[in-house]
């Protein structure tokens, strides 16, 4: 077998010696390298898949996580469209859309036609096999009904009249943040623009609502003001608690500011509907990724000089590391702070509810499909799993206000983190500074010795201080009493007795 590569470039004649020509013998097994389609050559420009993908199979292998990726009450998009258990909400979608036609057929027609114009682009957002059975008319109808349903869920006025149960409302909130249950953001924003622009002419709209009093000077930021009410009226959570769903509300309330700042950096280059692909991605970049910058792997390799092990909450507590809730709303933003003899891990608050597990798993699935090397959410849940080894660790984090639970015992919460992290592979370089600081403190023998004997020494100091204090008090009392009596050198007898 002979292999010759052309090292001179394409401008040279093929009549050069065999060492300067690209040829393979007829029986070579390497012909596949020359006939492989360029789209499979692994170049950076290669598409990694649809922007709204299926959940990877490895995420579904855990039986304990079954049901975390499927909607409970409402389907959005083609992946779960037509499932029998979701028929009730499909009927509701049709019902509220029919009311729109009755109130303003002009607005309904414009919204439907806009979706129809976007149908080709919208199809490309999903895996091809999921839309193959839907012709353009059926796909447009599905996108229109789903988009209008989400719009009305944002506004809530139409859905309130349907007298949905609290359980259904909470399930809708959950379902709208599933990876396989997303609507292309461009479709959603387009519907919102039309509805907001023509909304004043729709019969039955509440003109006194703050959502309808928005200024029309800058349309897109006003749309974000509508979105910021998303989930706000349906949390059913006491105001003093900061749960995942409060975080969702806060993330949406800052959406307008973040998008405006993005656009101001590159005027005209990024519109709202092209800034993000779907709602879950929007949540990810606001609440998980935060303001950090994506760092390339090569730089990270130079920064890592040693590997650090993980320690549980109680292990760290025993060497003087305490735990404090931080005020940041980016719940992956864990930091370490040095103190005089110990240290403190600053961890954002996290409320463990029924919806928390599906939310974290779908965020992890999203970043896996999107190819984010940082694996921020995955690394966060794995880091929390390393801290929570036993129910006692959960109890300590609860006592510090870091974990707030509304479901199950401490043992069940620890089990939830074990189930979430099964088959997840964190970024080994995530939280490197935190882990290095913890490791440095843990290996500091002087600090460990002081902290190890802190309690016995403290007990002895208190014990002997009490004895010392008691003795000093007794002596002072005795001296005070003797001062009231005559001195030892004076005669106290009267002259008459002498």
Tab-separated table of C-alpha atoms in Angstrom:
chain	number	residue	atom	x	y	z
A	1	UNK	CA	0.000	0.000	0.000
A	2	UNK	CA	1.352	3.422	-0.911
A	3	UNK	CA	0.252	6.762	0.507
A	4	UNK	CA	1.492	10.017	-0.963
A	5	UNK	CA	0.477	13.488	0.193
A	6	UNK	CA	0.706	16.644	-1.889
A	7	UNK	CA	2.879	18.970	0.196
A	8	UNK	CA	3.289	21.615	-2.482
A	9	UNK	CA	-0.293	22.811	-2.600
A	10	UNK	CA	-2.946	22.750	-5.318
A	11	UNK	CA	-1.087	25.029	-7.683
A	12	UNK	CA	1.479	22.388	-8.563
A	13	UNK	CA	1.047	19.892	-11.338
A	14	UNK	CA	-0.032	16.352	-10.596
A	15	UNK	CA	2.934	15.131	-12.671
A	16	UNK	CA	5.275	15.489	-9.692
A	17	UNK	CA	6.843	12.435	-8.094
A	18	UNK	CA	4.620	10.084	-6.111
A	19	UNK	CA	5.753	11.722	-2.898
A	20	UNK	CA	4.010	14.924	-4.015
A	21	UNK	CA	0.702	13.494	-5.165
A	22	UNK	CA	-2.365	12.509	-3.173
A	23	UNK	CA	-3.187	8.949	-4.110
A	24	UNK	CA	-4.294	5.716	-2.502
A	25	UNK	CA	-3.936	2.227	-3.806
A	26	UNK	CA	-7.101	0.500	-4.924
A	27	UNK	CA	-7.053	-1.874	-1.968
A	28	UNK	CA	-6.435	0.845	0.648
A	29	UNK	CA	-8.764	0.907	3.617
A	30	UNK	CA	-8.404	4.673	3.930
A	31	UNK	CA	-10.710	5.626	1.062
A	32	UNK	CA	-13.382	6.572	3.586
A	33	UNK	CA	-11.235	9.545	4.675
A	34	UNK	CA	-11.337	10.958	1.145
A	35	UNK	CA	-15.017	10.278	0.523
A	36	UNK	CA	-16.421	11.321	3.923
A	37	UNK	CA	-18.884	14.184	3.677
A	38	UNK	CA	-17.313	17.502	4.821
A	39	UNK	CA	-20.179	18.006	7.253
A	40	UNK	CA	-18.817	15.126	9.325
A	41	UNK	CA	-15.204	16.251	9.525
A	42	UNK	CA	-15.580	17.622	13.044
A	43	UNK	CA	-14.762	21.226	12.165
A	44	UNK	CA	-15.837	23.972	14.588
A	45	UNK	CA	-18.497	25.140	12.144
A	46	UNK	CA	-20.327	21.842	12.375
A	47	UNK	CA	-23.827	22.038	13.840
A	48	UNK	CA	-24.200	20.069	17.053
A	49	UNK	CA	-27.906	19.459	16.485
A	50	UNK	CA	-31.212	21.295	16.681
A	51	UNK	CA	-31.429	24.272	19.027
A	52	UNK	CA	-34.344	22.551	20.793
A	53	UNK	CA	-33.027	18.993	21.068
A	54	UNK	CA	-34.202	15.776	22.611
A	55	UNK	CA	-32.912	14.926	26.081
A	56	UNK	CA	-29.806	12.710	25.643
A	57	UNK	CA	-30.400	8.978	26.315
A	58	UNK	CA	-27.886	8.881	29.173
A	59	UNK	CA	-30.086	11.271	31.132
A	60	UNK	CA	-33.036	8.916	30.880
A	61	UNK	CA	-31.213	5.810	32.070
A	62	UNK	CA	-31.906	6.499	35.738
A	63	UNK	CA	-35.290	5.069	36.739
A	64	UNK	CA	-35.427	7.444	39.697
A	65	UNK	CA	-35.459	10.382	37.268
A	66	UNK	CA	-38.249	9.014	35.110
A	67	UNK	CA	-40.808	11.699	34.405
A	68	UNK	CA	-38.455	14.626	34.978
A	69	UNK	CA	-38.201	15.343	31.249
A	70	UNK	CA	-41.832	14.883	30.194
A	71	UNK	CA	-44.623	17.442	30.650
A	72	UNK	CA	-47.355	16.729	33.181
A	73	UNK	CA	-50.208	18.846	31.807
A	74	UNK	CA	-49.222	20.800	28.679
A	75	UNK	CA	-47.129	20.053	25.606
A	76	UNK	CA	-45.213	22.770	23.769
A	77	UNK	CA	-43.732	21.937	20.391
A	78	UNK	CA	-43.782	18.618	18.516
A	79	UNK	CA	-41.957	16.248	20.885
A	80	UNK	CA	-44.949	15.497	23.130
A	81	UNK	CA	-47.691	16.804	20.876
A	82	UNK	CA	-50.797	14.627	20.795
A	83	UNK	CA	-50.052	12.574	23.917
A	84	UNK	CA	-53.252	11.299	25.468
A	85	UNK	CA	-52.586	12.471	29.020
A	86	UNK	CA	-52.179	16.048	27.770
A	87	UNK	CA	-55.487	16.269	25.899
A	88	UNK	CA	-57.173	18.402	28.574
A	89	UNK	CA	-54.805	21.315	28.052
A	90	UNK	CA	-54.983	20.913	24.269
A	91	UNK	CA	-58.690	21.557	24.531
A	92	UNK	CA	-57.964	24.645	26.618
A	93	UNK	CA	-55.531	25.940	23.995
A	94	UNK	CA	-58.229	25.685	21.337
A	95	UNK	CA	-60.800	27.282	23.610
A	96	UNK	CA	-58.803	30.429	24.388
A	97	UNK	CA	-57.661	30.775	20.751
A	98	UNK	CA	-61.284	30.521	19.606
A	99	UNK	CA	-62.110	33.341	21.991
A	100	UNK	CA	-59.379	35.428	20.392
A	101	UNK	CA	-60.989	34.942	16.989
A	102	UNK	CA	-64.356	36.030	18.415
A	103	UNK	CA	-62.837	39.085	20.079
A	104	UNK	CA	-60.664	40.182	17.161
A	105	UNK	CA	-60.417	38.055	14.052
A	106	UNK	CA	-57.996	40.592	12.554
A	107	UNK	CA	-55.448	40.118	15.352
A	108	UNK	CA	-55.862	36.342	15.277
A	109	UNK	CA	-55.348	36.275	11.506
A	110	UNK	CA	-52.215	38.424	11.690
A	111	UNK	CA	-50.726	36.289	14.444
A	112	UNK	CA	-51.474	33.065	12.554
A	113	UNK	CA	-49.974	34.411	9.331
A	114	UNK	CA	-46.835	35.493	11.169
A	115	UNK	CA	-46.354	31.975	12.512
A	116	UNK	CA	-46.955	30.673	8.995
A	117	UNK	CA	-44.132	32.878	7.714
A	118	UNK	CA	-41.795	31.437	10.345
A	119	UNK	CA	-42.756	27.788	9.892
A	120	UNK	CA	-39.612	26.817	7.952
A	121	UNK	CA	-37.269	28.337	10.506
A	122	UNK	CA	-39.288	26.883	13.370
A	123	UNK	CA	-39.079	23.369	11.924
A	124	UNK	CA	-35.292	23.544	11.918
A	125	UNK	CA	-35.318	24.167	15.671
A	126	UNK	CA	-36.451	20.585	16.344
A	127	UNK	CA	-35.175	17.139	15.495
A	128	UNK	CA	-36.302	16.325	11.957
A	129	UNK	CA	-38.057	13.062	12.794
A	130	UNK	CA	-40.320	14.840	15.290
A	131	UNK	CA	-41.851	17.138	12.671
A	132	UNK	CA	-41.901	14.815	9.657
A	133	UNK	CA	-45.465	13.653	10.323
A	134	UNK	CA	-46.739	17.249	10.510
A	135	UNK	CA	-47.342	19.121	7.264
A	136	UNK	CA	-46.903	22.885	7.227
A	137	UNK	CA	-50.555	23.558	8.042
A	138	UNK	CA	-50.588	21.261	11.084
A	139	UNK	CA	-47.204	22.526	12.255
A	140	UNK	CA	-48.331	26.156	11.929
A	141	UNK	CA	-51.510	25.393	13.850
A	142	UNK	CA	-49.516	23.749	16.638
A	143	UNK	CA	-47.061	26.659	16.886
A	144	UNK	CA	-49.895	29.191	16.932
A	145	UNK	CA	-51.886	27.415	19.660
A	146	UNK	CA	-48.796	26.785	21.780
A	147	UNK	CA	-47.532	30.343	21.407
A	148	UNK	CA	-50.855	31.930	22.220
A	149	UNK	CA	-51.245	29.648	25.238
A	150	UNK	CA	-47.862	30.765	26.623
A	151	UNK	CA	-48.740	34.389	25.898
A	152	UNK	CA	-51.959	34.074	27.851
A	153	UNK	CA	-50.118	32.288	30.625
A	154	UNK	CA	-47.820	35.296	30.847
A	155	UNK	CA	-50.799	37.632	31.002
A	156	UNK	CA	-52.822	35.184	33.128
A	157	UNK	CA	-56.119	37.003	32.567
A	158	UNK	CA	-57.530	34.471	30.116
A	159	UNK	CA	-56.347	31.432	32.038
A	160	UNK	CA	-57.731	32.755	35.322
A	161	UNK	CA	-61.200	32.573	33.821
A	162	UNK	CA	-60.698	28.887	33.102
A	163	UNK	CA	-60.519	28.205	36.866
A	164	UNK	CA	-57.459	26.013	36.666
A	165	UNK	CA	-56.531	24.102	39.788
A	166	UNK	CA	-53.461	25.260	41.702
A	167	UNK	CA	-51.817	21.932	40.912
A	168	UNK	CA	-52.333	22.501	37.183
A	169	UNK	CA	-50.936	26.026	37.360
A	170	UNK	CA	-47.811	24.793	39.169
A	171	UNK	CA	-47.439	22.014	36.602
A	172	UNK	CA	-47.662	24.490	33.718
A	173	UNK	CA	-44.860	26.478	35.340
A	174	UNK	CA	-42.797	23.295	35.558
A	175	UNK	CA	-43.609	22.182	32.015
A	176	UNK	CA	-42.563	25.462	30.400
A	177	UNK	CA	-38.985	24.921	31.591
A	178	UNK	CA	-38.483	21.426	30.192
A	179	UNK	CA	-35.903	21.041	27.433
A	180	UNK	CA	-38.221	19.060	25.160
A	181	UNK	CA	-41.110	21.442	25.784
A	182	UNK	CA	-39.823	24.670	24.290
A	183	UNK	CA	-41.155	27.066	21.668
A	184	UNK	CA	-38.701	28.948	19.429
A	185	UNK	CA	-38.248	32.324	21.085
A	186	UNK	CA	-38.601	34.072	17.750
A	187	UNK	CA	-42.115	32.688	17.344
A	188	UNK	CA	-43.116	33.656	20.873
A	189	UNK	CA	-41.775	37.210	20.666
A	190	UNK	CA	-43.392	37.742	17.252
A	191	UNK	CA	-46.797	36.761	18.660
A	192	UNK	CA	-46.282	39.017	21.665
A	193	UNK	CA	-45.405	41.979	19.463
A	194	UNK	CA	-48.578	41.653	17.436
A	195	UNK	CA	-50.755	41.008	20.474
A	196	UNK	CA	-49.344	43.985	22.370
A	197	UNK	CA	-49.645	46.301	19.394
A	198	UNK	CA	-53.238	45.320	18.677
A	199	UNK	CA	-54.273	44.307	22.201
A	200	UNK	CA	-56.217	47.480	22.948
A	201	UNK	CA	-58.705	46.546	20.233
A	202	UNK	CA	-59.389	43.065	21.592
A	203	UNK	CA	-62.740	42.781	23.292
A	204	UNK	CA	-62.737	41.762	26.922
A	205	UNK	CA	-59.187	42.919	27.685
A	206	UNK	CA	-58.653	44.466	31.118
A	207	UNK	CA	-57.582	47.992	30.192
A	208	UNK	CA	-56.872	48.826	33.829
A	209	UNK	CA	-54.264	46.097	34.077
A	210	UNK	CA	-50.701	47.307	34.520
A	211	UNK	CA	-49.753	44.932	31.745
A	212	UNK	CA	-51.924	46.920	29.329
A	213	UNK	CA	-50.597	50.363	30.336
A	214	UNK	CA	-47.145	49.857	28.975
A	215	UNK	CA	-45.709	52.627	26.870
A	216	UNK	CA	-45.336	51.971	23.168
A	217	UNK	CA	-42.178	54.066	22.791
A	218	UNK	CA	-39.929	51.024	22.873
A	219	UNK	CA	-41.836	47.867	22.082
A	220	UNK	CA	-39.392	45.096	22.931
A	221	UNK	CA	-38.524	46.248	26.470
A	222	UNK	CA	-42.257	46.485	27.111
A	223	UNK	CA	-42.639	42.888	26.033
A	224	UNK	CA	-40.051	42.019	28.631
A	225	UNK	CA	-42.125	43.824	31.225
A	226	UNK	CA	-44.923	41.441	30.347
A	227	UNK	CA	-42.648	38.431	30.621
A	228	UNK	CA	-41.356	39.513	34.020
A	229	UNK	CA	-44.758	38.635	35.459
A	230	UNK	CA	-44.178	35.075	34.311
A	231	UNK	CA	-44.656	32.687	37.256
A	232	UNK	CA	-45.116	35.614	39.650
A	233	UNK	CA	-48.802	35.082	40.370
A	234	UNK	CA	-48.579	31.314	40.544
A	235	UNK	CA	-45.786	30.633	43.012
A	236	UNK	CA	-47.927	30.124	46.133
A	237	UNK	CA	-44.774	30.550	48.224
A	238	UNK	CA	-44.518	32.668	51.415
A	239	UNK	CA	-42.763	35.979	50.691
A	240	UNK	CA	-39.949	35.352	53.182
A	241	UNK	CA	-38.788	32.263	51.300
A	242	UNK	CA	-36.454	32.431	48.310
A	243	UNK	CA	-37.212	29.418	46.193
A	244	UNK	CA	-36.313	28.364	42.680
A	245	UNK	CA	-39.566	29.829	41.450
A	246	UNK	CA	-38.857	33.172	43.103
A	247	UNK	CA	-35.545	33.039	41.292
A	248	UNK	CA	-37.446	32.498	38.056
A	249	UNK	CA	-39.512	35.610	38.708
A	250	UNK	CA	-36.411	37.643	39.562
A	251	UNK	CA	-34.601	36.427	36.484
A	252	UNK	CA	-37.463	37.543	34.275
A	253	UNK	CA	-37.687	40.917	36.007
A	254	UNK	CA	-34.091	41.649	34.955
A	255	UNK	CA	-34.540	40.319	31.454
A	256	UNK	CA	-35.275	43.710	29.877
A	257	UNK	CA	-32.212	45.336	31.400
A	258	UNK	CA	-29.900	42.525	30.295
A	259	UNK	CA	-31.214	42.449	26.751
A	260	UNK	CA	-31.034	46.238	26.432
A	261	UNK	CA	-27.419	46.187	27.624
A	262	UNK	CA	-26.614	43.485	25.080
A	263	UNK	CA	-28.065	45.549	22.271
A	264	UNK	CA	-26.289	48.708	23.393
A	265	UNK	CA	-22.919	46.972	23.013
A	266	UNK	CA	-23.618	46.157	19.371
A	267	UNK	CA	-26.399	48.409	18.056
A	268	UNK	CA	-28.674	46.733	15.589
A	269	UNK	CA	-26.776	43.457	15.708
A	270	UNK	CA	-28.932	41.547	18.182
A	271	UNK	CA	-32.701	41.652	18.580
A	272	UNK	CA	-34.608	40.069	21.421
A	273	UNK	CA	-35.903	37.225	19.291
A	274	UNK	CA	-32.380	36.317	18.147
A	275	UNK	CA	-30.611	36.734	21.485
A	276	UNK	CA	-31.846	33.379	22.776
A	277	UNK	CA	-33.332	30.285	21.198
A	278	UNK	CA	-35.934	29.471	23.840
A	279	UNK	CA	-37.083	30.256	27.365
A	280	UNK	CA	-34.967	27.594	29.111
A	281	UNK	CA	-31.848	28.975	27.469
A	282	UNK	CA	-32.810	32.448	28.628
A	283	UNK	CA	-33.119	31.157	32.183
A	284	UNK	CA	-29.803	29.340	31.936
A	285	UNK	CA	-27.782	32.394	30.931
A	286	UNK	CA	-29.409	34.570	33.572
A	287	UNK	CA	-29.616	32.282	36.573
A	288	UNK	CA	-26.986	29.604	35.989
A	289	UNK	CA	-24.242	31.049	33.831
A	290	UNK	CA	-24.561	34.580	35.171
A	291	UNK	CA	-22.067	37.231	34.070
A	292	UNK	CA	-19.024	34.982	33.927
A	293	UNK	CA	-17.096	34.662	30.695
A	294	UNK	CA	-16.634	31.326	28.975
A	295	UNK	CA	-12.990	30.319	29.354
A	296	UNK	CA	-11.275	28.061	26.888
A	297	UNK	CA	-10.035	24.676	28.013
A	298	UNK	CA	-6.362	25.382	27.246
A	299	UNK	CA	-6.228	28.235	29.728
A	300	UNK	CA	-7.938	26.122	32.351
A	301	UNK	CA	-5.362	23.375	31.944
A	302	UNK	CA	-2.587	25.846	32.739
A	303	UNK	CA	-4.420	27.082	35.823
A	304	UNK	CA	-4.858	23.646	37.377
A	305	UNK	CA	-1.743	22.579	39.234
A	306	UNK	CA	-3.179	19.933	41.562
A	307	UNK	CA	-6.300	17.925	42.115
A	308	UNK	CA	-8.430	18.567	45.175
A	309	UNK	CA	-10.806	16.136	46.807
A	310	UNK	CA	-14.318	16.921	47.946
A	311	UNK	CA	-15.366	17.066	51.595
A	312	UNK	CA	-18.808	16.771	53.150
A	313	UNK	CA	-20.426	19.517	55.183
A	314	UNK	CA	-19.644	17.912	58.520
A	315	UNK	CA	-16.047	17.165	57.554
A	316	UNK	CA	-15.548	20.833	56.738
A	317	UNK	CA	-17.397	21.949	59.839
A	318	UNK	CA	-15.024	19.904	62.014
A	319	UNK	CA	-12.011	21.813	60.677
A	320	UNK	CA	-13.523	25.245	61.186
A	321	UNK	CA	-15.199	25.915	57.850
A	322	UNK	CA	-18.651	27.397	58.282
A	323	UNK	CA	-21.489	27.848	55.798
A	324	UNK	CA	-23.283	31.060	54.955
A	325	UNK	CA	-26.077	31.911	52.482
A	326	UNK	CA	-25.055	34.440	49.852
A	327	UNK	CA	-27.279	37.112	48.358
A	328	UNK	CA	-26.620	36.421	44.687
A	329	UNK	CA	-29.482	35.147	42.540
A	330	UNK	CA	-27.089	33.130	40.368
A	331	UNK	CA	-27.509	29.924	42.312
A	332	UNK	CA	-24.284	28.376	40.996
A	333	UNK	CA	-22.131	31.213	42.372
A	334	UNK	CA	-20.309	29.451	45.235
A	335	UNK	CA	-17.376	31.237	46.884
A	336	UNK	CA	-14.918	30.690	49.735
A	337	UNK	CA	-13.994	33.387	52.263
A	338	UNK	CA	-11.046	33.127	54.639
A	339	UNK	CA	-11.503	33.955	58.318
A	340	UNK	CA	-8.997	34.269	61.184
A	341	UNK	CA	-8.672	30.564	61.934
A	342	UNK	CA	-11.188	28.996	59.607
A	343	UNK	CA	-13.136	29.858	56.513
A	344	UNK	CA	-16.662	30.147	55.166
A	345	UNK	CA	-18.360	28.733	52.098
A	346	UNK	CA	-20.808	31.233	50.656
A	347	UNK	CA	-23.566	29.297	48.907
A	348	UNK	CA	-26.702	30.812	47.326
A	349	UNK	CA	-29.992	29.693	48.806
A	350	UNK	CA	-31.819	26.854	47.101
A	351	UNK	CA	-35.349	25.711	47.829
A	352	UNK	CA	-35.967	22.010	47.307
A	353	UNK	CA	-39.490	21.535	45.978
A	354	UNK	CA	-41.267	19.125	43.679
A	355	UNK	CA	-40.184	21.180	40.666
A	356	UNK	CA	-36.528	21.592	41.675
A	357	UNK	CA	-35.300	18.206	40.506
A	358	UNK	CA	-36.799	18.463	36.971
A	359	UNK	CA	-35.501	22.026	36.642
A	360	UNK	CA	-31.903	21.123	37.538
A	361	UNK	CA	-31.913	18.011	35.358
A	362	UNK	CA	-33.263	19.888	32.325
A	363	UNK	CA	-30.715	22.674	32.779
A	364	UNK	CA	-27.966	20.055	32.887
A	365	UNK	CA	-29.398	18.349	29.791
A	366	UNK	CA	-29.545	21.699	27.976
A	367	UNK	CA	-25.900	22.572	28.590
A	368	UNK	CA	-24.864	19.068	27.545
A	369	UNK	CA	-26.745	19.340	24.244
A	370	UNK	CA	-25.490	22.892	23.679
A	371	UNK	CA	-21.910	21.726	24.134
A	372	UNK	CA	-21.039	24.111	26.957
A	373	UNK	CA	-17.637	22.951	28.168
A	374	UNK	CA	-18.082	24.828	31.454
A	375	UNK	CA	-20.968	22.493	32.445
A	376	UNK	CA	-21.957	25.082	35.041
A	377	UNK	CA	-25.210	23.538	36.236
A	378	UNK	CA	-23.864	19.987	36.136
A	379	UNK	CA	-20.789	21.013	38.127
A	380	UNK	CA	-22.957	22.855	40.644
A	381	UNK	CA	-25.240	19.924	41.440
A	382	UNK	CA	-22.225	17.606	41.654
A	383	UNK	CA	-20.530	20.039	44.027
A	384	UNK	CA	-23.643	20.144	46.208
A	385	UNK	CA	-23.801	16.364	46.089
A	386	UNK	CA	-20.237	16.185	47.409
A	387	UNK	CA	-21.212	18.409	50.333
A	388	UNK	CA	-24.321	16.374	51.073
A	389	UNK	CA	-23.165	12.899	51.977
A	390	UNK	CA	-25.528	12.202	54.874
A	391	UNK	CA	-28.812	13.576	56.274
A	392	UNK	CA	-26.759	15.438	58.901
A	393	UNK	CA	-25.226	17.496	56.103
A	394	UNK	CA	-28.677	18.521	54.911
A	395	UNK	CA	-29.616	19.451	58.470
A	396	UNK	CA	-26.570	21.713	58.796
A	397	UNK	CA	-27.282	23.482	55.495
A	398	UNK	CA	-30.912	23.937	56.502
A	399	UNK	CA	-29.902	25.408	59.858
A	400	UNK	CA	-27.765	27.985	58.020
A	401	UNK	CA	-30.602	28.941	55.654
A	402	UNK	CA	-28.874	27.607	52.529
A	403	UNK	CA	-31.302	24.767	51.837
A	404	UNK	CA	-35.016	25.370	52.278
A	405	UNK	CA	-37.129	22.293	51.911
A	406	UNK	CA	-40.873	21.850	51.532
A	407	UNK	CA	-40.786	18.157	50.722
A	408	UNK	CA	-39.467	15.095	52.503
A	409	UNK	CA	-36.981	14.485	55.296
A	410	UNK	CA	-33.277	15.277	55.371
A	411	UNK	CA	-32.592	11.731	54.226
A	412	UNK	CA	-34.923	12.182	51.234
A	413	UNK	CA	-33.247	15.471	50.273
A	414	UNK	CA	-29.834	13.794	50.354
A	415	UNK	CA	-31.241	11.035	48.160
A	416	UNK	CA	-32.558	13.597	45.646
A	417	UNK	CA	-29.060	14.984	45.098
A	418	UNK	CA	-27.717	11.452	44.644
A	419	UNK	CA	-30.351	10.765	42.002
A	420	UNK	CA	-29.777	14.058	40.174
A	421	UNK	CA	-26.036	13.517	39.854
A	422	UNK	CA	-26.143	9.894	38.689
A	423	UNK	CA	-24.515	9.670	35.230
A	424	UNK	CA	-23.570	13.374	35.324
A	425	UNK	CA	-19.952	14.302	34.586
A	426	UNK	CA	-18.950	17.710	36.014
A	427	UNK	CA	-16.277	19.941	34.607
A	428	UNK	CA	-13.193	18.887	36.634
A	429	UNK	CA	-11.980	22.481	36.635
A	430	UNK	CA	-15.203	23.963	38.007
A	431	UNK	CA	-14.961	25.661	41.400
A	432	UNK	CA	-11.191	25.238	41.259
A	433	UNK	CA	-10.533	28.321	43.387
A	434	UNK	CA	-13.070	27.208	45.970
A	435	UNK	CA	-11.710	23.671	46.124
A	436	UNK	CA	-8.116	24.916	46.313
A	437	UNK	CA	-8.963	27.228	49.215
A	438	UNK	CA	-10.794	24.453	51.044
A	439	UNK	CA	-7.922	22.026	50.450
A	440	UNK	CA	-5.357	24.568	51.608
A	441	UNK	CA	-7.284	25.162	54.813
A	442	UNK	CA	-7.894	21.469	55.355
A	443	UNK	CA	-4.160	20.707	55.059
A	444	UNK	CA	-3.080	23.558	57.372
A	445	UNK	CA	-1.904	21.527	60.388
A	446	UNK	CA	-1.572	24.556	62.692
A	447	UNK	CA	-5.128	25.693	62.133
A	448	UNK	CA	-6.414	22.152	62.416
A	449	UNK	CA	-4.570	21.627	65.721
A	450	UNK	CA	-5.966	24.834	67.188
A	451	UNK	CA	-9.461	24.032	66.021
A	452	UNK	CA	-9.183	20.407	67.098
A	453	UNK	CA	-8.347	21.361	70.662
A	454	UNK	CA	-10.440	24.491	70.674
A	455	UNK	CA	-13.321	22.903	72.558
A	456	UNK	CA	-11.249	21.117	75.256
A	457	UNK	CA	-9.131	24.229	75.794
A	458	UNK	CA	-12.217	26.419	75.892
A	459	UNK	CA	-13.827	24.097	78.432
A	460	UNK	CA	-10.718	24.144	80.625
A	461	UNK	CA	-10.441	27.929	80.401
A	462	UNK	CA	-14.065	28.372	81.385
A	463	UNK	CA	-13.739	25.824	84.218
A	464	UNK	CA	-10.618	27.337	85.774
A	465	UNK	CA	-11.798	30.859	85.142
A	466	UNK	CA	-14.879	30.067	87.211
A	467	UNK	CA	-12.730	28.663	90.041
A	468	UNK	CA	-10.403	31.643	89.833
A	469	UNK	CA	-13.306	34.048	89.828
A	470	UNK	CA	-14.902	32.317	92.805
A	471	UNK	CA	-11.631	32.430	94.768
A	472	UNK	CA	-11.038	36.104	94.009
A	473	UNK	CA	-14.579	36.947	95.069
A	474	UNK	CA	-14.139	35.069	98.374
A	475	UNK	CA	-10.884	36.863	99.143
A	476	UNK	CA	-12.423	40.243	98.336
A	477	UNK	CA	-15.365	39.499	100.627
A	478	UNK	CA	-13.052	38.463	103.460
A	479	UNK	CA	-10.918	41.592	103.139
A	480	UNK	CA	-13.974	43.793	103.078
A	481	UNK	CA	-15.209	42.193	106.310
A	482	UNK	CA	-11.881	42.564	108.147
A	483	UNK	CA	-11.698	46.252	107.322
A	484	UNK	CA	-14.782	46.859	109.473
A	485	UNK	CA	-13.038	45.349	112.624
A	486	UNK	CA	-10.327	47.066	114.804
A	487	UNK	CA	-6.738	46.689	113.779
A	488	UNK	CA	-4.575	43.991	115.412
A	489	UNK	CA	-2.214	46.536	117.148
A	490	UNK	CA	-4.903	48.644	118.946
A	491	UNK	CA	-6.428	48.028	122.362
A	492	UNK	CA	-10.147	47.956	122.348
A	493	UNK	CA	-10.685	47.853	126.155
A	494	UNK	CA	-12.034	50.888	128.009
A	495	UNK	CA	-9.916	52.761	130.560
A	496	UNK	CA	-12.341	51.841	133.345
A	497	UNK	CA	-11.486	48.182	133.170
A	498	UNK	CA	-7.770	48.656	133.603
